PDB file of C-alpha atoms and ligand atoms in Angstrom:
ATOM      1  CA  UNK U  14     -10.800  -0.836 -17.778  1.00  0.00           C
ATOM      2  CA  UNK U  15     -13.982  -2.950 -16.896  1.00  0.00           C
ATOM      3  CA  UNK U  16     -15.515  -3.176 -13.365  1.00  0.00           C
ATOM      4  CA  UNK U  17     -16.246  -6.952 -14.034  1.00  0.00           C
ATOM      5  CA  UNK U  18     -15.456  -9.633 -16.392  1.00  0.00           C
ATOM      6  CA  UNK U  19     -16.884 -12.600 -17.857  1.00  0.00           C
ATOM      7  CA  UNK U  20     -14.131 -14.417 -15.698  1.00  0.00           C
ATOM      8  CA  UNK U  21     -14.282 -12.501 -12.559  1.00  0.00           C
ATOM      9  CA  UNK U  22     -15.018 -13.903  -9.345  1.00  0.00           C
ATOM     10  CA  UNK U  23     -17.324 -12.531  -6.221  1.00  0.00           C
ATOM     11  CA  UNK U  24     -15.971 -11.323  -2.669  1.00  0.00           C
ATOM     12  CA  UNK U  25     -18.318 -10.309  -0.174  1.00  0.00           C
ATOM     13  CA  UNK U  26     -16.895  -6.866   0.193  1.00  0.00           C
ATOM     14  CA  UNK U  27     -18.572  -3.334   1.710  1.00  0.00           C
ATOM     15  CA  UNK U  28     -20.534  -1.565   0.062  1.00  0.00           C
ATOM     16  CA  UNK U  29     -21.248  -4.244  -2.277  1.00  0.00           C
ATOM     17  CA  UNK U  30     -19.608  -7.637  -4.021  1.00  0.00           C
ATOM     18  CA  UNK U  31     -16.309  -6.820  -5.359  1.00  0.00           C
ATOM     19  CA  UNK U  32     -15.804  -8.786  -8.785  1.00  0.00           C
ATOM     20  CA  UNK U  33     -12.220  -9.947  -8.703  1.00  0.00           C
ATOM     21  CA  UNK U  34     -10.624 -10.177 -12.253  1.00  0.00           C
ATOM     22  CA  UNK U  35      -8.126 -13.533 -12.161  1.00  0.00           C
ATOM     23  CA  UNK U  36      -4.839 -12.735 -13.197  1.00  0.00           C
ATOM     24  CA  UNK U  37      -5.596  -8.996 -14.091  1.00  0.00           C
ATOM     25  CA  UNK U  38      -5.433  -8.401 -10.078  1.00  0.00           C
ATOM     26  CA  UNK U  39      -2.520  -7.186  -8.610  1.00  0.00           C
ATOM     27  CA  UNK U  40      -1.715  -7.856  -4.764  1.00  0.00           C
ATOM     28  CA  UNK U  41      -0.079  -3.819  -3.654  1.00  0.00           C
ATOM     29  CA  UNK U  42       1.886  -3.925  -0.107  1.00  0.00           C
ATOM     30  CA  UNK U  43       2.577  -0.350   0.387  1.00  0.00           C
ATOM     31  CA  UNK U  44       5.700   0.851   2.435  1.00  0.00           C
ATOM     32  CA  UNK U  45       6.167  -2.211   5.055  1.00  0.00           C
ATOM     33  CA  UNK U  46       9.044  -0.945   5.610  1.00  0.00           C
ATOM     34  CA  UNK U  47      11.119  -1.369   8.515  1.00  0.00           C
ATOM     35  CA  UNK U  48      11.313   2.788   9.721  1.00  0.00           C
ATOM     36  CA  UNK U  49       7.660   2.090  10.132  1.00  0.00           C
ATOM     37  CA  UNK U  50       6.516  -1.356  11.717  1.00  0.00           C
ATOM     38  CA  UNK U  51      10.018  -1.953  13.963  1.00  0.00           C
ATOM     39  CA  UNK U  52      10.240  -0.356  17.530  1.00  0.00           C
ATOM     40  CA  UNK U  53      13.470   1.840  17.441  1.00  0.00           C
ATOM     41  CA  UNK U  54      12.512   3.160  13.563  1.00  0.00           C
ATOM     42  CA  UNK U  55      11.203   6.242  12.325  1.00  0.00           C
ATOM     43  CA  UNK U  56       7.585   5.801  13.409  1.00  0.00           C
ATOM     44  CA  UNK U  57       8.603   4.902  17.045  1.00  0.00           C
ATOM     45  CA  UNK U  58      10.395   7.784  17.141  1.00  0.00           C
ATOM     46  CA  UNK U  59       7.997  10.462  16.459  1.00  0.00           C
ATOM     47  CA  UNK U  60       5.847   8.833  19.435  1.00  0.00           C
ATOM     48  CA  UNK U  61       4.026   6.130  17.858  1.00  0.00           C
ATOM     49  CA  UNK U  62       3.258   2.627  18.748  1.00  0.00           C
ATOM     50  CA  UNK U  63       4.554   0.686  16.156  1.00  0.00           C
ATOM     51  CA  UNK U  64       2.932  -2.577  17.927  1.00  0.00           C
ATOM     52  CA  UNK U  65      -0.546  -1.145  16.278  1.00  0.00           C
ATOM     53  CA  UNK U  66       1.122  -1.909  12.724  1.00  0.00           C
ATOM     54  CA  UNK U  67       2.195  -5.554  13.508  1.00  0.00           C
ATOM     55  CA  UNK U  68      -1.692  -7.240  13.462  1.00  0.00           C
ATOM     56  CA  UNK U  69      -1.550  -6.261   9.494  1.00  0.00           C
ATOM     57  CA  UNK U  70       1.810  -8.538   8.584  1.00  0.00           C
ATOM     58  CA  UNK U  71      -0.182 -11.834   9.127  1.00  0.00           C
ATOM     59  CA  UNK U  72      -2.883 -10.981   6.872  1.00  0.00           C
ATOM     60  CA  UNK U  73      -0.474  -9.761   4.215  1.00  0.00           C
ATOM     61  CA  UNK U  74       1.968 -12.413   4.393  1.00  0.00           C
ATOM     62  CA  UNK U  75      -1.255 -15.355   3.561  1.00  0.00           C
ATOM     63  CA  UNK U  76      -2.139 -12.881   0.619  1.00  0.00           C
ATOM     64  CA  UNK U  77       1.148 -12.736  -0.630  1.00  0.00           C
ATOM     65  CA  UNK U  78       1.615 -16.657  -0.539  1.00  0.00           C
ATOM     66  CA  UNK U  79      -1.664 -16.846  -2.611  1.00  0.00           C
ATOM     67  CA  UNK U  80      -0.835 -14.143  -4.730  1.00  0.00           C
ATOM     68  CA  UNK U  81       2.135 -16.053  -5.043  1.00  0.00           C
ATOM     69  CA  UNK U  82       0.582 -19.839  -5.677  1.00  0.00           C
ATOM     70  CA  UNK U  83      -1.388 -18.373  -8.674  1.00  0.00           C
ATOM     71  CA  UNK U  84       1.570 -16.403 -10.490  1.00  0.00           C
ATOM     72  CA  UNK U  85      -0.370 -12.923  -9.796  1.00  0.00           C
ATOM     73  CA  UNK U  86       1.640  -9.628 -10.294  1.00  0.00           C
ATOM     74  CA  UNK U  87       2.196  -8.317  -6.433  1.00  0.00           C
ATOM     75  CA  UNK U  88       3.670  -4.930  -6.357  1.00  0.00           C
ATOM     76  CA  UNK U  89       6.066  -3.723  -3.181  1.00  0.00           C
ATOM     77  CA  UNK U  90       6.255  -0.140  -2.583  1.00  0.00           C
ATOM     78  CA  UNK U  91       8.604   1.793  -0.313  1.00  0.00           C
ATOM     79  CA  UNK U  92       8.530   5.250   0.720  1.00  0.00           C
ATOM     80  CA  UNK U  93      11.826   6.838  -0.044  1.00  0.00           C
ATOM     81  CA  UNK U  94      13.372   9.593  -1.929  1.00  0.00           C
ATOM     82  CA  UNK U  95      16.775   9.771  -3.371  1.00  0.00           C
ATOM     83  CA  UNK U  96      19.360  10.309  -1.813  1.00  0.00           C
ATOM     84  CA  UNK U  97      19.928  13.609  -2.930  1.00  0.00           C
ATOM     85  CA  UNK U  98      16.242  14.653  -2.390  1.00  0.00           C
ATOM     86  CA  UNK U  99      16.021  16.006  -5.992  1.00  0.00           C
ATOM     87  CA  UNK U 100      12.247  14.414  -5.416  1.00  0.00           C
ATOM     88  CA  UNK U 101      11.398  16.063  -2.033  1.00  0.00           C
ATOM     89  CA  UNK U 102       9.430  19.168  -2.211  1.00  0.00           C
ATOM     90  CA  UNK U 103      11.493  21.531   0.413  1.00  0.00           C
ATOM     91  CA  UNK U 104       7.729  22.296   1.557  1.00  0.00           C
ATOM     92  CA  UNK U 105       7.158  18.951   2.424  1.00  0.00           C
ATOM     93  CA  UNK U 106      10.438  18.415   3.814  1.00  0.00           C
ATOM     94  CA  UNK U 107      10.429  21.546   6.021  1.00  0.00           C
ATOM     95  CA  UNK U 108       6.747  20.473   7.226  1.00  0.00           C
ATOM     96  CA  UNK U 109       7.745  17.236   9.002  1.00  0.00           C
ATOM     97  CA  UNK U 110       8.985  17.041  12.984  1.00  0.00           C
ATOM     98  CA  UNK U 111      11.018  19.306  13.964  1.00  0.00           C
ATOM     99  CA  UNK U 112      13.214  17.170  15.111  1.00  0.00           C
ATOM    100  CA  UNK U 113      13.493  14.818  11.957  1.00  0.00           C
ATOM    101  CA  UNK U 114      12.915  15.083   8.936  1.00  0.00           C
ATOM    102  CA  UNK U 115      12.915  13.773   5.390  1.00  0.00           C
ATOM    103  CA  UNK U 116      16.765  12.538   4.836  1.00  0.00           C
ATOM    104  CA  UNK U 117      17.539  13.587   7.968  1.00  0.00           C
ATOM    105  CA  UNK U 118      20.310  10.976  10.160  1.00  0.00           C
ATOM    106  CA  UNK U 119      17.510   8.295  12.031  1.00  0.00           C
ATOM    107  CA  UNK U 120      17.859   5.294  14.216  1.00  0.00           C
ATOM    108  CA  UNK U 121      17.686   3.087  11.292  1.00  0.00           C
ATOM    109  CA  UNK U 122      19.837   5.252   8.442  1.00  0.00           C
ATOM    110  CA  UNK U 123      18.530   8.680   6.861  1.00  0.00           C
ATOM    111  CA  UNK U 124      14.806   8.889   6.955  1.00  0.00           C
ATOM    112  CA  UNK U 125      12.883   7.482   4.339  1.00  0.00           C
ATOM    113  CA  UNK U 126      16.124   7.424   1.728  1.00  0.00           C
ATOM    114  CA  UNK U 127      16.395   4.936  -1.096  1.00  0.00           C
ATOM    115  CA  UNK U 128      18.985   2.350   0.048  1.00  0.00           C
ATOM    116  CA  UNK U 129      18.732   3.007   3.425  1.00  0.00           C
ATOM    117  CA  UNK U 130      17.945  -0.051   6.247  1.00  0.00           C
ATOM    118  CA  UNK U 131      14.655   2.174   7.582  1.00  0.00           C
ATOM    119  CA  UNK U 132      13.811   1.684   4.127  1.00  0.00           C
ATOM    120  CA  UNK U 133      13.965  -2.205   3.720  1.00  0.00           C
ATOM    121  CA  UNK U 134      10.407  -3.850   3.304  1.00  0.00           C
ATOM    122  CA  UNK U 135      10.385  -5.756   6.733  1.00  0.00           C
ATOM    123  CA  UNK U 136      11.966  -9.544   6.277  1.00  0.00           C
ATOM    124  CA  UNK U 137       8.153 -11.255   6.725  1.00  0.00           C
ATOM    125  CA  UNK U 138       7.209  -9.657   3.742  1.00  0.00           C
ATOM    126  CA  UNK U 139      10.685  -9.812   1.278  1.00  0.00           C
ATOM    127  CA  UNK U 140       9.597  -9.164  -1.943  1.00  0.00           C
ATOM    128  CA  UNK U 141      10.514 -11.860  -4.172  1.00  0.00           C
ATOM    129  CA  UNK U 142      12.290 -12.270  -7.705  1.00  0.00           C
ATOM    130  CA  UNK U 143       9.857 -11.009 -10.694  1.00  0.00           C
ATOM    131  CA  UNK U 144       7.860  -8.594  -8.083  1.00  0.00           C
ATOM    132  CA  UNK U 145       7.333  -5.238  -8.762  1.00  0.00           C
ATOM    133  CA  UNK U 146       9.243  -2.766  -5.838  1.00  0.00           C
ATOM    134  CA  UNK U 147       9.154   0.619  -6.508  1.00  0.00           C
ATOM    135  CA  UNK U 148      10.581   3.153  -4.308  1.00  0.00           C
ATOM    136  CA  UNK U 149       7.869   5.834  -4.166  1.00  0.00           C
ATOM    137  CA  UNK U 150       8.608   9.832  -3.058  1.00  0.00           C
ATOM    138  CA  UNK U 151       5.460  10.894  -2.641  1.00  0.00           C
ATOM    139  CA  UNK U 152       2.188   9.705  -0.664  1.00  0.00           C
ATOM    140  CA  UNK U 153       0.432   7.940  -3.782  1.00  0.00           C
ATOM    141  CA  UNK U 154       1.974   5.215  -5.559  1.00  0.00           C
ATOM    142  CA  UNK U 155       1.652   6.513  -8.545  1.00  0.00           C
ATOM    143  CA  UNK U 156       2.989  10.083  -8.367  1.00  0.00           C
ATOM    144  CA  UNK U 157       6.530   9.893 -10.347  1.00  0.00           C
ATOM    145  CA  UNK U 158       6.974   6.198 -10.388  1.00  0.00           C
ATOM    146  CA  UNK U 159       6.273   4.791 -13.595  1.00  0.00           C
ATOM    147  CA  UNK U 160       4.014   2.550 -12.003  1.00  0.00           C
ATOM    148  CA  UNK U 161       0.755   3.209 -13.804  1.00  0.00           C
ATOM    149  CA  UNK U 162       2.720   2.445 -17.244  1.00  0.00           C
ATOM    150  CA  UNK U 163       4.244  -0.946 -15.921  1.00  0.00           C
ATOM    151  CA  UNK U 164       0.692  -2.109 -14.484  1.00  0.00           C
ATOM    152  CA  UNK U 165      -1.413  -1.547 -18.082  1.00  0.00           C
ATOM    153  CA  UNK U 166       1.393  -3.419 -20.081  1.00  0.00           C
ATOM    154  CA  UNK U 167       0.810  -6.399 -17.612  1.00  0.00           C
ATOM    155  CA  UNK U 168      -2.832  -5.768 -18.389  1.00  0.00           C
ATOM    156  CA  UNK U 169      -3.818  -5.234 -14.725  1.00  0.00           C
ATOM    157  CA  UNK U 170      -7.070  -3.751 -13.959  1.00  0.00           C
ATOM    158  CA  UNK U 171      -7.179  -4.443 -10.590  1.00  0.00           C
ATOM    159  CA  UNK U 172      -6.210  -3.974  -7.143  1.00  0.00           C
ATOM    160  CA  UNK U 173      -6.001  -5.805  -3.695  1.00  0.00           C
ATOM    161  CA  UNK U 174      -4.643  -2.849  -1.358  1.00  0.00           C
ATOM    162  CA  UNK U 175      -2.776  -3.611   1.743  1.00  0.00           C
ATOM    163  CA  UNK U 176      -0.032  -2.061   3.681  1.00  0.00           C
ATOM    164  CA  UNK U 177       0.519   0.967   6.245  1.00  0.00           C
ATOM    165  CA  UNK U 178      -0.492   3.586   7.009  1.00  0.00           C
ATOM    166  CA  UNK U 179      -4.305   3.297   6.289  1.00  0.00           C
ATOM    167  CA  UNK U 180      -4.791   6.984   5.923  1.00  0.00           C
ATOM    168  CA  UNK U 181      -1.653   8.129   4.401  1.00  0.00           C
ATOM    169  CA  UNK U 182       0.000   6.098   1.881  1.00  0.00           C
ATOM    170  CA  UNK U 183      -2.585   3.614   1.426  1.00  0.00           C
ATOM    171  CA  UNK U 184      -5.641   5.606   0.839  1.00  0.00           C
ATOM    172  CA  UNK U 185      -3.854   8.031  -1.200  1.00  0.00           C
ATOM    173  CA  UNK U 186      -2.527   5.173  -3.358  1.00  0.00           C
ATOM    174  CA  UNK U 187      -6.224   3.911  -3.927  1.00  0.00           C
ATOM    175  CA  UNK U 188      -7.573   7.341  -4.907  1.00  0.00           C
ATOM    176  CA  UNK U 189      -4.948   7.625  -7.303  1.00  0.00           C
ATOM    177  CA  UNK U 190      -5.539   3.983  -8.247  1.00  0.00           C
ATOM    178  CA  UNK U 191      -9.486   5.399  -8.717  1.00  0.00           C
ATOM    179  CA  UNK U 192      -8.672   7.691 -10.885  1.00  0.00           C
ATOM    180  CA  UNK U 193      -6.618   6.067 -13.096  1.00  0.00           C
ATOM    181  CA  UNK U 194     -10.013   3.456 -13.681  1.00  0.00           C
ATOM    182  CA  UNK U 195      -8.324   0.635 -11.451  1.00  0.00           C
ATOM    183  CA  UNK U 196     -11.055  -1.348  -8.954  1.00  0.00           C
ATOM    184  CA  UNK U 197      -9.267  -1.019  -5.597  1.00  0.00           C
ATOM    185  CA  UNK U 198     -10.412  -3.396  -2.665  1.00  0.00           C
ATOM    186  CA  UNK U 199      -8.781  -1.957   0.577  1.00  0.00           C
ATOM    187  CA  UNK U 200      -8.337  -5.478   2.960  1.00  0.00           C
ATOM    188  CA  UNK U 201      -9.464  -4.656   6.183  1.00  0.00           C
ATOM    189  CA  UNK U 202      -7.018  -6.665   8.102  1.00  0.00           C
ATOM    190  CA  UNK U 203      -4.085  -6.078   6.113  1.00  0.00           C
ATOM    191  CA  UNK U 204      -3.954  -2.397   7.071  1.00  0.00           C
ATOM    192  CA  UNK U 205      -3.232  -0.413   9.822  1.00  0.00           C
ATOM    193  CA  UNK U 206      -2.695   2.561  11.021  1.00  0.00           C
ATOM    194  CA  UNK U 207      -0.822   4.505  14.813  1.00  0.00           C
ATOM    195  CA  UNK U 208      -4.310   5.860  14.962  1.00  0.00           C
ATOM    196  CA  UNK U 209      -7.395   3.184  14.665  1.00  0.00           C
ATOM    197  CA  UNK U 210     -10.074   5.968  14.246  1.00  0.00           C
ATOM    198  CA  UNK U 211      -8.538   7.286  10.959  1.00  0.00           C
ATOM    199  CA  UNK U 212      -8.444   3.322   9.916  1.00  0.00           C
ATOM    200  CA  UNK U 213     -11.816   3.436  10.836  1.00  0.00           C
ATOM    201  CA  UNK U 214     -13.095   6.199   8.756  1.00  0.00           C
ATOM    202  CA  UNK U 215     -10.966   5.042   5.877  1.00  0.00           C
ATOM    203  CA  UNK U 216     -12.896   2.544   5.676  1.00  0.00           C
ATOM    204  CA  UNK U 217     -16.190   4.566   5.096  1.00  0.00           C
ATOM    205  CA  UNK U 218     -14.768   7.114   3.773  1.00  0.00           C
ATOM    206  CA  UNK U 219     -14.015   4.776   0.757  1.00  0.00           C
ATOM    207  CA  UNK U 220     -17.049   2.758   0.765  1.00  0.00           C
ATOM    208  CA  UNK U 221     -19.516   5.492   0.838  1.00  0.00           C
ATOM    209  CA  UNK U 222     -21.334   7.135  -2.094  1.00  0.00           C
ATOM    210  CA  UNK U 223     -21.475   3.077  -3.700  1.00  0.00           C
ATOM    211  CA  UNK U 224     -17.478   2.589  -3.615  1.00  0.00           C
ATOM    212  CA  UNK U 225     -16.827   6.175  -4.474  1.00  0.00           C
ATOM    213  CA  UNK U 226     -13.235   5.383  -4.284  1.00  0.00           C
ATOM    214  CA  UNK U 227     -13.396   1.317  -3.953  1.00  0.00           C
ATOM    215  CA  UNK U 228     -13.982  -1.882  -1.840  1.00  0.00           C
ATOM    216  CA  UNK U 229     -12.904  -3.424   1.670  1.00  0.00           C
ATOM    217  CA  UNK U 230     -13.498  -6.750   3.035  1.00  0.00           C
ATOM    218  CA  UNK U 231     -11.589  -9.177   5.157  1.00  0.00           C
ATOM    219  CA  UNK U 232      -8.585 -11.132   4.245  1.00  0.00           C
ATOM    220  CA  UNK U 233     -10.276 -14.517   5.003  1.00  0.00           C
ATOM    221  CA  UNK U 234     -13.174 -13.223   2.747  1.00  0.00           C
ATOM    222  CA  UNK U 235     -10.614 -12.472  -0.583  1.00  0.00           C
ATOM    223  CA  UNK U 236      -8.693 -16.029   0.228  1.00  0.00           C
ATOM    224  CA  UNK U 237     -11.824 -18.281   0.528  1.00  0.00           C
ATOM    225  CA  UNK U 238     -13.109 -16.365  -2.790  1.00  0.00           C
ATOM    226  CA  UNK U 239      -9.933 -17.413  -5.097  1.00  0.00           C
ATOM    227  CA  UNK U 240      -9.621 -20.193  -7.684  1.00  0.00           C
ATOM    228  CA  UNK U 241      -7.765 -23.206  -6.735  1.00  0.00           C
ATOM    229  CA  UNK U 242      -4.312 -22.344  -7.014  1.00  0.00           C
TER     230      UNK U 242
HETATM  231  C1  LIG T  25       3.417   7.993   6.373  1.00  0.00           C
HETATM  232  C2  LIG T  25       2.919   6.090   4.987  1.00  0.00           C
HETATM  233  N1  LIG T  25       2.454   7.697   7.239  1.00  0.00           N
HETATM  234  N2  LIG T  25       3.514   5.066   4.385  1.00  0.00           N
HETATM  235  N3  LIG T  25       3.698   7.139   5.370  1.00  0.00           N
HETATM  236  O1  LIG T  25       4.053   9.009   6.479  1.00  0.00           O
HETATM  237  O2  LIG T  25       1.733   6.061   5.209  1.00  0.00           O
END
């Protein structure tokens, strides 16, 4: 996959310009799902404050409509394993809170289960018909989803990252993106995370070294870069 093309388009973007490839850009909304963003989900119960989460669903939403306007692939993801938990390392499981964990019973249905309300992507964001939703079990997006396969036949070679949490699912999504050759631009204001300092050093983290792992920028700078719709 190419870093630019004769077609691509410019976003002012940290550390440098970000070239944008029309068409071959997918929009990714990771795991704005309800167990995480609602008060009386999963997140709010392990002591967070889901309120930090909301300021991203704005940003995402005006991406998704533009996304959306120009027939660009956009690709949903939701943390959850089956039901079984055939997919859920019993180390990982046996890791989490004490209290609850993975397919445990939770306010909002068993914790982060396929099918399960916690699991819905939050109404503001539905996906709609002919989007990509995958329901991932691990951190990364990639990791036993199929997804890498589905985004090359669509000839996609890159990607607009949004979602929650910053330093979870979304930066381990855009390493694996970075090693699979994507060109991953994290949007600032599309992600969040219960703790602002790790968003923070995301940020960095990812922009350092000349985009060792990609791109980040502001929402308003990725809309006012696109071609009319
Ligand atoms: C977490 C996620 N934070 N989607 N999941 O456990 O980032």
């Amino acid at each position: 996959m190419s870093t630019s093309t004769s077609m691509s388009i410019s976003i002012p973007a940290a550390p440098f310009d970000y070239r944008l490839a029309p068409g071959a850009t997918a929009l990714v909304v990771i795991d704005m799902q309800r167990d995480f963003i609602e008060p009386g989900g999963f997140g709010a119960s392990l002591g967070n404050d889901v309120s930090l989460l909301v300021p991203a669903i704005a940003p995402i939403a005006a991406l998704l409509a533009a996304w959306r306007a120009r027939g660009w692939p956009v690709v949903h993801t939701r943390e959850a394993h089956k039901a079984d938990l055939s997919d859920c390392p019993p180390a990982k499981r046996l890791r989490g809170a004490p209290t609850l964990r993975i397919g445990d019973p939770g306010p909002m249905g068993r914790l982060l289960i396929s099918g399960e309300p916690g699991t819905e992507i939050i109404a503001a964001l539905a996906p709609q018909p002919g989007e990509i939703v995958i329901d991932k079990p691990g951190k990364g997006m990639f990791w036993a989803t199929g997804l890498h396969e589905r985004l090359q036949a669509l000839g996609v070679s890159h990607l607009v990252f949004t979602g929650v949490t910053t330093e979870v699912c979304v930066q381990t999504s855009m390493r694996e993106a970075n090693d699979r050759g994507y060109d991953g631009l994290l949007v600032e204001d599309g992600t969040e995370s219960y703790f602002p300092a790790y968003k923070a050093a995301v940020l960095e983290m990812i922009a350092a070294q000349g985009a060792i792992v990609g791109w980040h920028a502001p929402s308003a700078a990725v809309l006012a870069a696109l071609p009319e719709a």
